[in-house]
PDB file of C-alpha atoms in Angstrom:
ATOM      1  CA  UNK A   1     -53.718 -26.720  -2.010  1.00 56.00           C
ATOM      2  CA  UNK A   2     -53.599 -30.466  -1.470  1.00 57.00           C
ATOM      3  CA  UNK A   3     -57.336 -30.939  -2.018  1.00 69.00           C
ATOM      4  CA  UNK A   4     -57.053 -29.597  -5.544  1.00 79.00           C
ATOM      5  CA  UNK A   5     -53.904 -31.530  -6.459  1.00 84.00           C
ATOM      6  CA  UNK A   6     -55.011 -34.733  -8.193  1.00 83.00           C
ATOM      7  CA  UNK A   7     -51.557 -36.357  -8.055  1.00 83.00           C
ATOM      8  CA  UNK A   8     -51.250 -35.771  -4.298  1.00 82.00           C
ATOM      9  CA  UNK A   9     -54.707 -37.213  -3.763  1.00 81.00           C
ATOM     10  CA  UNK A  10     -53.834 -40.346  -5.744  1.00 80.00           C
ATOM     11  CA  UNK A  11     -50.576 -40.881  -3.861  1.00 80.00           C
ATOM     12  CA  UNK A  12     -51.799 -40.146  -0.348  1.00 83.00           C
ATOM     13  CA  UNK A  13     -55.164 -41.905  -0.562  1.00 83.00           C
ATOM     14  CA  UNK A  14     -53.934 -45.134  -2.180  1.00 81.00           C
ATOM     15  CA  UNK A  15     -52.905 -48.318  -0.399  1.00 83.00           C
ATOM     16  CA  UNK A  16     -51.957 -51.857  -1.352  1.00 82.00           C
ATOM     17  CA  UNK A  17     -55.567 -52.933  -1.831  1.00 85.00           C
ATOM     18  CA  UNK A  18     -55.695 -50.838  -4.976  1.00 85.00           C
ATOM     19  CA  UNK A  19     -52.801 -52.665  -6.628  1.00 89.00           C
ATOM     20  CA  UNK A  20     -53.654 -55.564  -8.928  1.00 93.00           C
ATOM     21  CA  UNK A  21     -50.666 -55.891 -11.269  1.00 96.00           C
ATOM     22  CA  UNK A  22     -47.201 -54.336 -11.255  1.00 95.00           C
ATOM     23  CA  UNK A  23     -44.748 -54.742 -14.132  1.00 97.00           C
ATOM     24  CA  UNK A  24     -41.168 -53.639 -13.529  1.00 96.00           C
ATOM     25  CA  UNK A  25     -38.663 -53.668 -16.390  1.00 97.00           C
ATOM     26  CA  UNK A  26     -40.902 -56.102 -18.274  1.00 97.00           C
ATOM     27  CA  UNK A  27     -41.274 -58.559 -15.381  1.00 97.00           C
ATOM     28  CA  UNK A  28     -44.558 -59.035 -13.504  1.00 97.00           C
ATOM     29  CA  UNK A  29     -43.701 -58.543  -9.824  1.00 96.00           C
ATOM     30  CA  UNK A  30     -47.278 -58.322  -8.497  1.00 95.00           C
ATOM     31  CA  UNK A  31     -50.106 -60.378  -9.981  1.00 96.00           C
ATOM     32  CA  UNK A  32     -53.653 -60.362  -8.621  1.00 94.00           C
ATOM     33  CA  UNK A  33     -52.377 -58.352  -5.636  1.00 91.00           C
ATOM     34  CA  UNK A  34     -49.720 -60.940  -4.672  1.00 91.00           C
ATOM     35  CA  UNK A  35     -45.947 -60.654  -4.970  1.00 92.00           C
ATOM     36  CA  UNK A  36     -44.514 -63.061  -7.531  1.00 95.00           C
ATOM     37  CA  UNK A  37     -40.852 -62.616  -6.588  1.00 94.00           C
ATOM     38  CA  UNK A  38     -40.974 -63.736  -2.937  1.00 94.00           C
ATOM     39  CA  UNK A  39     -42.782 -66.303  -0.809  1.00 94.00           C
ATOM     40  CA  UNK A  40     -45.091 -63.989   1.164  1.00 90.00           C
ATOM     41  CA  UNK A  41     -46.163 -66.683   3.639  1.00 92.00           C
ATOM     42  CA  UNK A  42     -42.539 -67.446   4.508  1.00 96.00           C
ATOM     43  CA  UNK A  43     -41.792 -63.728   4.854  1.00 95.00           C
ATOM     44  CA  UNK A  44     -44.718 -63.195   7.252  1.00 95.00           C
ATOM     45  CA  UNK A  45     -43.754 -66.282   9.280  1.00 96.00           C
ATOM     46  CA  UNK A  46     -40.157 -65.064   9.591  1.00 98.00           C
ATOM     47  CA  UNK A  47     -41.317 -61.567  10.572  1.00 97.00           C
ATOM     48  CA  UNK A  48     -43.552 -63.081  13.265  1.00 95.00           C
ATOM     49  CA  UNK A  49     -40.657 -65.114  14.688  1.00 96.00           C
ATOM     50  CA  UNK A  50     -38.348 -62.113  14.651  1.00 96.00           C
ATOM     51  CA  UNK A  51     -40.975 -59.958  16.379  1.00 91.00           C
ATOM     52  CA  UNK A  52     -41.427 -62.591  19.080  1.00 90.00           C
ATOM     53  CA  UNK A  53     -37.644 -62.798  19.565  1.00 93.00           C
ATOM     54  CA  UNK A  54     -37.395 -59.016  19.933  1.00 93.00           C
ATOM     55  CA  UNK A  55     -40.210 -59.044  22.494  1.00 88.00           C
ATOM     56  CA  UNK A  56     -38.476 -61.802  24.456  1.00 90.00           C
ATOM     57  CA  UNK A  57     -35.125 -59.979  24.454  1.00 94.00           C
ATOM     58  CA  UNK A  58     -36.778 -56.726  25.536  1.00 93.00           C
ATOM     59  CA  UNK A  59     -38.003 -58.279  28.767  1.00 88.00           C
ATOM     60  CA  UNK A  60     -41.410 -56.710  28.252  1.00 82.00           C
ATOM     61  CA  UNK A  61     -44.545 -58.791  28.698  1.00 78.00           C
ATOM     62  CA  UNK A  62     -45.826 -60.261  25.464  1.00 72.00           C
ATOM     63  CA  UNK A  63     -49.459 -59.943  26.462  1.00 73.00           C
ATOM     64  CA  UNK A  64     -51.478 -56.760  26.782  1.00 69.00           C
ATOM     65  CA  UNK A  65     -52.085 -55.745  30.400  1.00 70.00           C
ATOM     66  CA  UNK A  66     -55.650 -54.779  29.596  1.00 71.00           C
ATOM     67  CA  UNK A  67     -58.076 -56.779  27.471  1.00 70.00           C
ATOM     68  CA  UNK A  68     -58.250 -55.667  23.881  1.00 68.00           C
ATOM     69  CA  UNK A  69     -61.827 -55.159  22.804  1.00 69.00           C
TER      70      UNK A  69
END
């Protein structure tokens, strides 16, 4: 019964917004909800560029055919 299993509820209802601090092997890897071990802005920028490159190589249009409301 998943509704009566507290551990399942914690795992399946949680997301990143609920994480403030993470300590792994004595090192703080998340502080105030932000990763301390990587440059998140650089990661997101690289992911954006890679996504655009994949879209270009696919030959698919990069714009939605219908307006997004």
